[in-house]
Amino acid sequence: MAGKGKIPMAVRHDVENLIRRGNIFYWRARVPMSFVRCRPGSRLSLSLHCSDHKKAQAIGRKLNMLMAELKLKQKEPMSKEQLQKLCEHERDVMLLHLEDVALAARRYGRPADIEELEIDLENGWAYRLLAMFGIRQHLTLKEGCSGHRYLAANGVPASHIPAIKSNYIELFDEANSRAFQDGIRMLMDQFGIAQHPLNHEKAMKAYFNGRAEALFDVDDRHPLADRSLSEFTGGSRPNPRPSLATPVQPVVPLIFSPPIAEADTAPTPKPFELSAIVPLDLQPVPSLAAVEQGDGSTAMPILRVADFELEWEKLAANMKDSWDESTARDNRALVRMFKGVLEKHGVEHSGQITQFHHGELRQHFNMIPTRWGQSARMRAMSAGELQAEGQKLREQAEKDGKKPAVGLSSGTIRKHLGNLDHFLKHLRGHGFDIGDWSFEGLRPKKPKPGSIRRKQHKPKPEEIQPIFSSPIYTGSLNDRRGRGKPGPHVFHDAAYFLPIMFSYLGARRSEFAGLGLDDIEEDDDGLVLILRTNKFRRLKTEQSERLLPVPDELIRLGFMDYCVALKELGYEAVFPDLFSHKTMNDPGDRFYDVFLPIMKQSLGENMWSRAFHALRHGMADTLLQAGVPPLVIDDISGRLSEGGETSLRYTNPAGLPLMRDALSKYPIITAGIEPKPIKLLPWIEQRLPPPWAREAKNEERRRK
């Protein structure tokens, strides 16, 4: 015993980093070297506010697990203060939970009753099943079920499995609720843990293991119970409970603790020891398993449906040089959609996918809202919820006598099935068990060439000309919502120059919206736009890389003076007003949002569909009618000509002189625009963040 006035000497405990000073336990851990913002050799010292060694063991092990996971999986710099706060929060939540468990066990006032001990252990094993098998695989716990085999291997008496099953079902339903999932995400955000499917899965596993550990610590809560009266503790029950299918005590409520991302692996089953808390294993859980055959041999490995998005990340890494952002986004959307359909039908892994499930995906395309991808709320829905939303739209449209906006177009379905084909081939190529499948009878027929020509409107120059009489060119009220209203201001930005460029050159929206100032050069005959991959955007195809002459009308209206003004202010993009400082947004999409309302106002009832893409078609059609060869038009537009060996192998793309001659045949439709002195948007001139910028709506957009 320490003398009066002296600090009691610390006594190390058998749990790593756990020490005792007097009657109080402390957790003292060295900060890993990987935390570069912490001083080398620094330590975290945290009082656990408890003197009971069982509670201290549980909290100490959980904090050790947290530190190990942060060391292995750390992506963002973290200070010692942040680490300290995270550990303190974990300690406090664990202490509160242990108190709740103790109160729940004593609520009947029978501290010596063996049934109270058994109820805690049954609840603990229900939590442990969720930790081991996750919330996507629903265990029946019938004989032969993997969950039943796991319990048996850990020495759980068969007479208690029905009660464990009842508790497990209740917990399983609650864990799959939106409230529980939102709680996990909220806590991950609170501690700056990236919202990633793998992190989310690890957080839930750590939570369930923490609840199980607390419930398994029965020695302190039930010291008077006679262990010889329970099969759980090596004894026997002469008078078993009337019905083990219905537990006497409800399951301990789900209380959120900080999501400590435990390593993703299943530990080797060990015999259950009542005298000590089962330690959490930090070995990595493999994301794939082998399909067990009837003779005990193993076949090809399987991939859990819950891990489809993680495997998609590998596919995206393989395709990084071939996919642009929109292609990757479409492919990811398909994988999520297919995953939702499989989960709806109870498919747990790749080896269970059949031709039937491909057919169900095809029907799913017909039952969901046409524009589901434009709604953050709908993107978060499950397959069943999305179909229910489609049914609501059908019922409402029937009442209103309108056509319901339900079902994807044939072109979109063809694209999605192509993306699915790519993903499943990736799985098969990496050795996963994937059954035989075919899209025969599922994929819509490709439109005939004649019908394709009629689908897209090709506006003539005179149809486009009213756009250049809008307030953007004649004078607008202000630089915000008043751009479409008449006023004294003519601002030079993307809304001013891009419609001119699209009309005369017919490029894709992102090609011009993502131009850099370094992409403008000069040759012997004039200024040139260099379309190439840059820091602002990638190009769609190899033939998209090309040189285009700058139209004379663009120069007349001050385009080069505008670029010089931006250069002097330190900008790198030709159209900085299209970029957000908060997200990696698509500049072409931003331009679409800005100019489409003005375009509708200018054209009125003559407005055509696919507004900006139609400008590309209109330019090509106008040049063709003027006698320009299709091969030259394709070279200007950045398309791959289908003219045989001569156009593909034996000739180079059209040169700048030939392009200038071809483009001169397009009529001048901007002659009515009066040149004005260059006037930048106020926030561009002051180098301020864009007033329209907002945080990403979801994690997918934030990562991109």
XYZ file of C-alpha atoms in Angstrom:
704
model
C 0.000 0.000 0.000
C 1.372 3.415 -0.903
C 2.584 5.618 1.937
C 0.902 8.859 2.846
C 1.585 11.639 0.370
C 3.226 9.351 -2.162
C 1.958 8.574 -5.635
C 1.020 4.876 -5.777
C 3.258 2.895 -8.090
C 1.717 1.770 -11.339
C 1.118 -1.966 -11.659
C 0.990 -3.440 -15.149
C -1.989 -5.586 -16.037
C -1.984 -8.634 -18.300
C -3.872 -6.600 -20.943
C -1.476 -4.548 -23.068
C -1.251 -0.819 -22.187
C -3.429 -1.354 -19.083
C -1.952 -0.315 -15.724
C -3.321 0.212 -12.206
C -2.460 3.132 -9.933
C -3.880 2.444 -6.507
C -7.462 1.345 -7.127
C -7.926 3.052 -10.504
C -7.053 1.570 -13.881
C -5.382 3.633 -16.596
C -4.803 3.003 -20.290
C -1.401 4.282 -21.432
C -0.454 3.643 -25.061
C 2.404 4.827 -27.212
C 1.280 6.870 -30.246
C 2.308 5.012 -33.447
C 5.058 6.580 -35.554
C 2.647 6.736 -38.519
C 0.836 9.671 -36.856
C 3.136 12.315 -38.271
C 1.368 15.170 -36.528
C 2.212 13.687 -33.107
C 5.631 14.069 -31.523
C 7.823 10.923 -31.740
C 7.658 8.858 -28.570
C 4.513 10.585 -27.244
C 1.932 8.624 -25.288
C -1.779 8.781 -24.613
C -2.702 8.529 -20.945
C -6.341 7.976 -20.092
C -8.040 7.209 -16.789
C -10.697 4.520 -17.249
C -12.656 5.833 -14.235
C -13.152 2.355 -12.856
C -11.528 0.026 -10.320
C -13.133 -3.222 -11.469
C -10.572 -5.282 -13.376
C -13.202 -6.934 -15.602
C -14.518 -3.595 -16.842
C -10.982 -2.304 -17.261
C -10.116 -5.372 -19.343
C -13.059 -4.817 -21.685
C -12.329 -1.109 -22.153
C -8.574 -1.635 -22.485
C -8.935 -4.276 -25.176
C -11.335 -2.104 -27.126
C -9.009 0.893 -26.955
C -6.097 -1.288 -28.076
C -8.182 -2.455 -31.005
C -9.017 1.160 -31.868
C -5.342 2.162 -31.830
C -4.328 -0.813 -33.973
C -6.992 -0.043 -36.550
C -6.083 3.653 -36.699
C -2.467 2.677 -37.240
C -3.260 0.240 -40.046
C -5.973 2.141 -41.857
C -5.135 5.802 -41.243
C -5.634 7.977 -44.313
C -5.976 11.474 -42.859
C -3.460 13.219 -40.546
C -4.601 12.995 -36.935
C -3.318 14.970 -33.957
C -2.733 13.666 -30.434
C -5.693 15.744 -29.215
C -8.006 14.082 -31.735
C -6.758 10.662 -30.692
C -7.294 11.525 -27.031
C -10.878 12.662 -27.624
C -11.699 9.550 -29.642
C -10.366 7.253 -26.898
C -12.176 9.188 -24.160
C -15.454 8.890 -26.023
C -14.969 5.141 -26.444
C -14.229 4.756 -22.729
C -17.311 6.723 -21.651
C -19.687 4.887 -23.972
C -18.326 1.509 -22.908
C -18.712 2.378 -19.197
C -22.311 3.483 -19.739
C -23.092 0.349 -21.652
C -21.616 -1.905 -18.969
C -23.757 -0.121 -16.407
C -26.871 -0.660 -18.548
C -26.080 -4.340 -18.967
C -25.685 -4.768 -15.226
C -29.004 -3.024 -14.544
C -30.799 -5.097 -17.162
C -29.473 -8.302 -15.599
C -30.757 -7.320 -12.158
C -34.087 -5.863 -13.110
C -35.981 -8.885 -11.752
C -34.169 -8.629 -8.405
C -32.754 -12.140 -8.697
C -28.960 -11.756 -8.575
C -28.503 -15.449 -7.704
C -30.792 -16.766 -10.474
C -28.854 -18.720 -13.109
C -31.386 -17.736 -15.766
C -30.167 -14.143 -15.616
C -26.653 -15.312 -16.429
C -27.925 -17.498 -19.277
C -29.930 -14.629 -20.756
C -26.816 -12.452 -20.891
C -24.835 -15.207 -22.606
C -27.617 -15.879 -25.124
C -27.772 -12.183 -25.992
C -23.984 -12.098 -26.228
C -23.920 -14.956 -28.744
C -26.637 -13.231 -30.808
C -24.375 -10.178 -31.043
C -21.377 -12.364 -31.822
C -23.258 -13.949 -34.762
C -23.924 -10.494 -36.206
C -20.264 -9.590 -35.775
C -19.085 -12.755 -37.520
C -21.614 -13.043 -40.358
C -22.704 -9.428 -40.879
C -26.177 -8.047 -41.496
C -26.589 -9.115 -45.122
C -26.602 -12.858 -44.497
C -29.710 -13.969 -42.614
C -28.926 -17.073 -40.565
C -31.641 -19.646 -39.936
C -29.643 -21.340 -37.142
C -31.139 -24.635 -38.214
C -28.935 -27.695 -38.064
C -26.447 -27.496 -40.931
C -26.617 -23.690 -41.084
C -23.199 -22.003 -40.934
C -24.325 -20.039 -37.863
C -25.418 -23.230 -36.120
C -22.054 -24.846 -36.906
C -20.240 -21.796 -35.531
C -22.133 -21.931 -32.234
C -21.563 -25.659 -31.901
C -17.829 -25.261 -32.596
C -17.646 -22.722 -29.755
C -19.298 -25.057 -27.265
C -22.740 -23.413 -27.133
C -25.267 -25.957 -25.813
C -27.902 -26.984 -28.378
C -30.698 -26.342 -25.859
C -29.879 -22.619 -25.886
C -29.733 -22.133 -29.667
C -33.520 -21.470 -30.058
C -33.274 -18.568 -27.589
C -30.152 -17.255 -29.317
C -32.042 -17.454 -32.624
C -34.928 -15.375 -31.265
C -32.532 -12.713 -29.996
C -30.557 -12.808 -33.241
C -33.665 -12.219 -35.392
C -34.659 -9.196 -33.325
C -31.159 -7.737 -33.499
C -30.840 -8.532 -37.208
C -34.010 -6.587 -38.057
C -32.940 -3.594 -35.957
C -29.419 -3.562 -37.403
C -30.857 -3.433 -40.929
C -33.038 -0.444 -40.094
C -32.248 2.967 -41.548
C -32.026 4.517 -38.063
C -29.235 2.149 -37.020
C -27.296 2.665 -40.265
C -27.667 6.443 -40.011
C -26.347 6.281 -36.459
C -23.225 4.443 -37.585
C -22.641 6.985 -40.370
C -23.149 9.888 -37.978
C -20.536 8.562 -35.584
C -18.107 7.903 -38.421
C -18.525 11.533 -39.486
C -18.072 12.668 -35.899
C -14.599 11.135 -35.771
C -13.607 11.927 -39.349
C -13.704 8.299 -40.541
C -14.168 8.109 -44.307
C -17.650 7.000 -45.399
C -16.501 3.917 -47.239
C -18.374 0.580 -47.415
C -15.431 -1.293 -45.898
C -15.093 1.199 -43.024
C -18.841 0.998 -42.421
C -18.741 -2.806 -42.263
C -15.800 -2.734 -39.867
C -17.523 -0.179 -37.650
C -20.598 -2.391 -37.325
C -18.462 -5.458 -36.599
C -16.587 -3.613 -33.858
C -19.895 -2.456 -32.389
C -21.383 -5.958 -32.283
C -18.188 -7.434 -30.834
C -18.165 -4.748 -28.146
C -21.722 -5.613 -27.113
C -20.850 -9.316 -27.062
C -17.753 -8.735 -24.914
C -19.772 -6.810 -22.330
C -22.495 -9.475 -22.162
C -19.951 -12.307 -21.849
C -18.475 -10.635 -18.739
C -20.935 -12.321 -16.372
C -18.625 -12.982 -13.413
C -18.939 -9.464 -12.038
C -22.686 -9.124 -12.683
C -23.770 -12.559 -11.443
C -21.352 -13.521 -8.677
C -23.995 -15.445 -6.694
C -25.378 -17.602 -9.519
C -24.651 -21.324 -9.141
C -22.591 -22.270 -12.222
C -23.406 -25.960 -11.785
C -27.013 -25.282 -12.780
C -26.292 -24.237 -16.387
C -25.004 -26.111 -19.399
C -23.355 -22.852 -20.453
C -21.002 -23.117 -17.484
C -20.373 -26.848 -17.538
C -23.315 -27.917 -15.373
C -26.833 -29.069 -16.162
C -30.381 -27.781 -15.758
C -32.747 -30.307 -14.187
C -35.730 -28.029 -14.831
C -35.181 -26.184 -18.080
C -37.180 -23.124 -18.961
C -40.600 -23.861 -20.475
C -39.809 -22.166 -23.798
C -36.356 -21.206 -24.906
C -37.749 -19.906 -28.184
C -38.956 -16.796 -26.345
C -36.280 -15.209 -24.157
C -37.332 -14.034 -20.712
C -35.433 -10.765 -21.087
C -35.491 -8.518 -24.160
C -32.323 -8.017 -26.099
C -30.095 -5.251 -24.759
C -30.898 -2.136 -26.869
C -28.497 -1.126 -29.604
C -26.422 1.756 -28.216
C -24.087 3.412 -30.656
C -20.412 3.523 -29.789
C -17.718 5.152 -31.941
C -17.086 3.035 -35.002
C -13.723 1.506 -34.280
C -12.865 -0.132 -37.555
C -11.835 -3.613 -36.589
C -9.809 -5.548 -39.119
C -12.026 -7.397 -41.531
C -11.534 -11.032 -40.543
C -13.149 -13.921 -38.864
C -11.103 -15.365 -36.027
C -10.656 -19.108 -35.695
C -13.367 -20.419 -33.348
C -12.119 -21.015 -29.797
C -13.805 -22.852 -26.929
C -15.874 -20.459 -24.852
C -14.240 -19.564 -21.545
C -16.461 -17.984 -18.962
C -13.637 -16.842 -16.702
C -12.280 -14.238 -19.116
C -13.548 -11.979 -21.853
C -12.882 -13.407 -25.275
C -10.298 -11.041 -26.857
C -11.079 -9.408 -30.175
C -8.916 -10.852 -32.943
C -7.219 -8.311 -35.214
C -6.374 -10.705 -38.046
C -7.662 -9.490 -41.456
C -11.027 -10.978 -42.497
C -10.779 -12.153 -46.117
C -13.360 -10.647 -48.435
C -13.734 -13.936 -50.235
C -14.233 -17.524 -49.168
C -14.175 -20.876 -50.872
C -17.350 -22.690 -51.842
C -17.529 -25.859 -49.795
C -18.436 -28.971 -51.774
C -20.333 -31.962 -50.472
C -17.159 -34.039 -50.257
C -15.385 -31.400 -48.182
C -13.248 -30.124 -51.068
C -13.242 -26.516 -52.205
C -14.013 -25.061 -55.582
C -13.602 -21.526 -56.917
C -13.641 -18.658 -54.366
C -16.794 -16.631 -53.965
C -17.343 -12.913 -53.485
C -19.904 -11.724 -50.984
C -22.582 -9.470 -52.456
C -21.827 -6.987 -49.659
C -18.291 -6.674 -51.082
C -19.291 -6.006 -54.713
C -18.473 -2.297 -54.461
C -15.053 -3.033 -52.999
C -14.307 -5.300 -55.948
C -15.625 -2.623 -58.297
C -12.926 -0.309 -56.933
C -10.347 -2.777 -58.267
C -12.069 -2.802 -61.660
C -12.053 1.012 -61.702
C -8.330 0.984 -60.893
C -7.744 -1.379 -63.811
C -9.722 0.902 -66.143
C -8.356 4.252 -64.940
C -6.754 4.990 -68.310
C -9.858 3.974 -70.270
C -12.738 5.407 -68.228
C -13.662 9.018 -67.757
C -15.614 10.116 -64.681
C -19.048 9.738 -66.272
C -18.265 6.200 -67.475
C -17.028 5.196 -64.024
C -20.097 6.768 -62.402
C -22.471 4.871 -64.696
C -20.632 1.604 -64.073
C -20.725 2.060 -60.309
C -24.452 2.861 -60.454
C -25.087 -0.427 -62.256
C -23.099 -2.446 -59.692
C -25.087 -0.860 -56.865
C -28.351 -1.523 -58.656
C -27.460 -5.175 -59.320
C -26.335 -5.566 -55.717
C -29.700 -4.236 -54.511
C -31.625 -6.694 -56.692
C -29.504 -9.607 -55.451
C -30.005 -8.601 -51.820
C -33.752 -8.351 -52.379
C -33.755 -11.997 -53.522
C -31.562 -13.193 -50.668
C -28.411 -13.806 -52.719
C -25.397 -13.829 -50.413
C -22.433 -14.404 -52.729
C -21.404 -14.616 -56.377
C -21.786 -18.389 -56.561
C -25.558 -18.063 -56.031
C -26.181 -15.720 -58.981
C -28.250 -17.386 -61.686
C -29.801 -16.422 -65.005
C -33.014 -15.729 -63.088
C -31.355 -12.830 -61.251
C -30.256 -11.257 -64.542
C -33.879 -11.400 -65.626
C -34.967 -9.777 -62.362
C -32.510 -6.941 -62.961
C -34.000 -6.438 -66.434
C -37.497 -6.189 -64.935
C -36.158 -3.842 -62.265
C -35.171 -1.414 -65.036
C -38.832 -1.290 -66.121
C -40.213 -0.597 -62.632
C -38.051 2.261 -61.328
C -38.453 6.026 -61.923
C -36.894 7.135 -65.189
C -34.790 9.831 -63.529
C -33.965 7.982 -60.308
C -30.261 8.843 -60.668
C -30.960 12.587 -60.437
C -32.398 12.277 -56.923
C -30.076 11.796 -53.948
C -33.056 10.437 -52.014
C -33.792 7.775 -54.627
C -30.136 6.830 -55.043
C -30.111 5.866 -51.357
C -33.158 3.570 -51.727
C -33.022 -0.207 -51.819
C -34.271 -2.101 -54.879
C -37.660 -2.739 -53.260
C -38.067 0.876 -52.166
C -37.161 2.109 -55.638
C -39.757 -0.143 -57.236
C -42.354 1.058 -54.717
C -41.493 4.643 -55.679
C -42.062 3.730 -59.324
C -45.456 2.263 -58.442
C -46.431 5.508 -56.697
C -45.553 7.460 -59.829
C -47.676 5.091 -61.935
C -50.675 5.489 -59.653
C -50.331 9.269 -59.580
C -49.946 9.474 -63.361
C -53.037 7.328 -63.819
C -55.038 9.727 -61.652
C -53.722 12.720 -63.593
C -54.185 11.063 -66.976
C -50.501 11.428 -67.824
C -47.775 9.082 -68.949
C -45.762 7.886 -65.898
C -42.057 8.716 -65.799
C -41.214 5.111 -64.975
C -38.844 2.711 -66.709
C -35.447 3.286 -68.266
C -35.036 3.863 -71.979
C -33.819 1.046 -74.216
C -30.524 2.852 -74.809
C -29.908 3.228 -71.070
C -30.778 -0.430 -70.477
C -28.327 -1.500 -73.178
C -25.642 0.605 -71.509
C -26.370 -0.873 -68.063
C -26.304 -4.446 -69.327
C -23.010 -3.720 -71.061
C -21.617 -2.435 -67.763
C -22.890 -5.559 -65.987
C -21.230 -7.734 -68.612
C -17.949 -5.923 -67.966
C -18.196 -6.314 -64.178
C -19.086 -10.016 -64.253
C -16.263 -10.723 -66.685
C -13.939 -8.952 -64.247
C -15.117 -11.271 -61.443
C -14.690 -14.363 -63.584
C -11.283 -13.183 -64.746
C -10.151 -12.884 -61.122
C -11.212 -16.439 -60.326
C -14.503 -15.872 -58.524
C -17.286 -18.409 -58.861
C -19.700 -16.966 -61.442
C -22.341 -19.126 -63.098
C -23.146 -19.212 -66.795
C -25.317 -16.345 -67.940
C -26.557 -14.729 -71.122
C -28.209 -11.455 -72.093
C -30.107 -13.117 -74.912
C -33.728 -12.116 -74.596
C -32.842 -9.315 -72.129
C -30.854 -6.728 -74.073
C -33.018 -4.351 -76.185
C -32.206 -4.434 -79.885
C -29.826 -1.823 -81.184
C -31.699 0.880 -83.148
C -31.405 0.643 -86.900
C -29.203 3.284 -88.595
C -32.200 4.888 -90.263
C -34.041 5.412 -86.983
C -30.912 6.769 -85.270
C -30.652 9.560 -87.842
C -34.189 10.728 -87.063
C -33.852 10.667 -83.269
C -31.695 13.775 -82.754
C -32.853 17.182 -83.924
C -30.245 19.019 -86.011
C -30.932 22.742 -85.618
C -30.213 24.951 -88.593
C -28.197 28.171 -88.090
C -31.332 30.309 -88.203
C -32.883 28.214 -85.410
C -29.861 28.845 -83.174
C -29.544 32.575 -83.890
C -32.223 33.775 -81.351
C -29.946 32.580 -78.527
C -27.526 35.402 -79.330
C -30.212 38.027 -78.773
C -30.635 37.045 -75.110
C -29.682 39.393 -72.220
C -26.383 37.504 -71.918
C -25.255 39.356 -75.085
C -27.386 42.505 -75.041
C -27.126 43.331 -71.329
C -28.409 41.636 -68.161
C -29.677 42.898 -64.816
C -26.883 41.403 -62.653
C -24.408 38.526 -62.422
C -26.686 36.176 -60.456
C -30.324 35.287 -61.058
C -30.772 38.378 -63.176
C -28.657 37.069 -66.078
C -31.824 36.309 -68.010
C -33.389 39.726 -67.375
C -32.568 42.837 -69.450
C -30.162 45.287 -67.856
C -26.949 47.287 -68.357
C -24.304 44.597 -67.712
C -22.555 42.326 -70.216
C -20.347 39.854 -68.355
C -17.742 37.747 -70.113
C -17.740 34.166 -68.859
C -18.709 30.651 -69.938
C -22.325 31.681 -70.560
C -21.084 34.332 -73.020
C -18.416 32.434 -74.990
C -19.353 28.734 -74.859
C -22.601 28.920 -76.903
C -20.602 30.623 -79.687
C -17.922 27.948 -79.554
C -20.450 25.103 -79.596
C -22.332 26.597 -82.530
C -19.282 27.072 -84.752
C -17.138 24.088 -83.695
C -19.604 21.424 -82.505
C -17.478 19.986 -79.686
C -18.691 17.952 -76.730
C -19.804 19.981 -73.736
C -16.979 18.983 -71.354
C -14.302 19.404 -74.040
C -14.705 23.191 -74.164
C -15.951 23.703 -70.582
C -12.733 22.135 -69.267
C -10.262 24.045 -71.432
C -7.105 25.398 -69.813
C -5.450 28.680 -70.745
C -2.393 26.664 -71.781
C -4.582 24.882 -74.343
C -4.689 28.032 -76.517
C -1.765 28.525 -78.896
C -1.044 30.179 -82.224
C 0.137 28.871 -85.603
C 1.037 30.734 -88.796
C -2.600 31.276 -89.713
C -4.164 32.158 -86.381
C -5.143 30.952 -82.937
C -5.637 27.247 -82.167
C -7.504 25.320 -79.480
C -5.657 22.164 -78.356
C -8.133 19.580 -77.140
C -6.214 17.206 -74.875
C -6.478 15.702 -71.416
C -5.566 18.301 -68.804
C -5.908 18.832 -65.061
C -9.549 19.865 -65.411
C -10.976 16.968 -67.426
C -10.209 13.927 -69.513
C -11.270 13.328 -73.089
C -13.741 10.652 -74.082
C -11.694 8.813 -76.723
C -8.304 8.935 -78.431
C -9.761 10.614 -81.507
C -11.092 13.365 -79.204
C -7.539 14.740 -79.042
C -7.327 17.261 -81.872
C -6.486 20.813 -82.949
C -9.269 23.240 -83.821
C -9.008 26.770 -85.237
C -10.460 29.540 -83.078
C -13.439 31.044 -84.976
C -12.941 34.630 -86.163
C -16.183 35.700 -84.468
C -14.828 34.564 -81.118
C -11.746 36.742 -81.577
C -13.895 39.720 -82.685
C -15.894 39.486 -79.470
C -12.800 39.695 -77.258
C -12.018 36.076 -76.411
C -8.251 36.643 -76.334
C -8.551 39.786 -74.177
C -10.692 37.723 -71.809
C -8.022 34.989 -71.599
C -5.295 37.581 -70.931
C -7.358 39.081 -68.089
C -7.745 35.651 -66.483
C -4.039 34.928 -66.897
C -3.115 38.160 -65.131
C -5.370 37.215 -62.214
C -3.582 33.868 -61.852
C -6.283 31.547 -63.204
C -5.457 28.382 -65.129
C -8.900 27.442 -66.474
C -10.473 29.282 -69.409
C -13.826 29.209 -67.587
C -13.101 29.317 -63.814
C -16.729 30.235 -63.136
C -17.651 26.585 -63.835
C -15.525 25.114 -61.033
C -16.329 24.679 -57.353
C -13.812 24.853 -54.511
C -15.866 22.323 -52.536
C -16.319 19.461 -55.010
C -14.707 18.021 -58.114
C -17.698 18.963 -60.231
C -18.109 18.491 -63.983
C -17.729 21.961 -65.579
C -19.925 20.887 -68.484
C -22.756 20.054 -66.092
C -22.388 23.430 -64.404
C -22.611 25.251 -67.727
C -25.731 23.230 -68.568
C -27.394 24.388 -65.321
C -26.473 28.031 -65.976
C -27.368 28.411 -69.640
C -30.291 26.020 -70.189
C -32.895 28.358 -68.580
C -31.653 31.239 -70.753
C -31.776 29.028 -73.827
C -35.375 28.021 -73.049
C -36.304 31.663 -72.549
C -34.747 32.638 -75.893
C -36.175 29.796 -78.002
C -39.543 29.396 -76.308
C -41.732 26.741 -77.916
C -39.056 26.141 -80.573
C -36.720 24.653 -77.951
C -35.454 21.203 -78.958
C -34.505 18.233 -76.790
C -30.903 17.474 -75.735
C -30.228 21.142 -76.215
C -26.424 21.407 -76.275
C -25.769 18.051 -77.901
C -28.088 19.126 -80.694
C -25.728 22.054 -81.447
C -23.048 19.470 -82.219
C -25.367 17.658 -84.627
C -26.530 20.928 -86.150
C -22.979 22.033 -86.973
C -22.181 18.682 -88.618
C -25.393 18.713 -90.669
C -24.860 22.315 -91.827
C -21.330 21.527 -93.039
C -22.502 18.339 -94.777
C -25.223 20.254 -96.638
C -22.549 22.771 -97.672
C -20.527 20.002 -99.324
C -17.893 19.325 -96.651
C -16.749 15.652 -96.786
C -17.998 13.538 -93.829
C -14.425 12.479 -92.993
C -13.443 16.122 -92.426
C -16.574 16.737 -90.324
C -15.695 13.724 -88.170
C -12.161 15.015 -87.657
C -13.511 18.419 -86.572
C -16.024 16.743 -84.215
C -13.546 14.229 -82.780
C -15.394 11.167 -84.022
C -13.907 8.001 -85.484
C -14.820 7.795 -89.161
C -16.014 4.499 -90.579
C -14.509 4.787 -94.024
C -12.390 1.639 -94.231
C -8.591 1.385 -94.334
C -8.077 4.702 -96.104
C -9.619 6.792 -93.327
C -8.455 4.674 -90.383
C -4.971 3.495 -91.293
C -3.509 5.282 -94.315
C -4.383 8.928 -93.618
C -3.921 11.464 -90.821
C -6.745 13.632 -89.452
C -7.622 16.747 -91.410
C -5.109 19.566 -90.945
C -5.870 23.069 -89.705
C -5.982 24.674 -93.199
C -8.539 22.103 -94.342
C -10.568 22.600 -91.137
C -10.534 26.396 -91.539
C -11.803 26.044 -95.080
C -14.562 23.655 -93.978
C -15.653 25.804 -91.030
C -15.834 28.910 -93.238
C -18.885 27.343 -94.864
C -20.890 27.728 -91.647
C -22.939 30.986 -91.781
C -22.105 33.845 -89.423
C -24.966 33.871 -86.897
C -23.373 36.126 -84.256
C -22.952 39.254 -86.395
C -25.620 41.023 -84.328
C -23.585 40.798 -81.106
C -21.886 44.108 -80.338
C -18.359 43.781 -78.869
C -18.061 45.130 -75.320
C -15.025 45.857 -73.097
C -14.077 42.783 -71.113
C -16.003 42.639 -67.841
C -15.444 39.590 -65.629
C -17.893 38.324 -63.042
C -17.271 40.262 -59.795
C -16.327 37.199 -57.743
C -13.968 36.029 -60.500
C -12.303 39.425 -60.606
C -11.884 39.397 -56.817
C -10.742 35.737 -56.808
C -13.518 34.725 -54.412
C -15.082 31.251 -54.116
C -18.103 30.728 -56.377
C -21.326 31.804 -54.651
C -23.168 28.813 -56.132
C -20.807 26.176 -54.666
C -22.245 23.722 -52.162
C -21.109 20.614 -50.363
C -21.387 17.268 -52.163
C -24.840 15.703 -51.841
C -23.425 12.268 -51.158
C -20.152 10.474 -50.571
C -19.893 9.239 -54.127
C -19.686 12.825 -55.432
C -17.322 13.844 -52.610
C -14.824 11.123 -53.515
C -14.886 12.218 -57.116
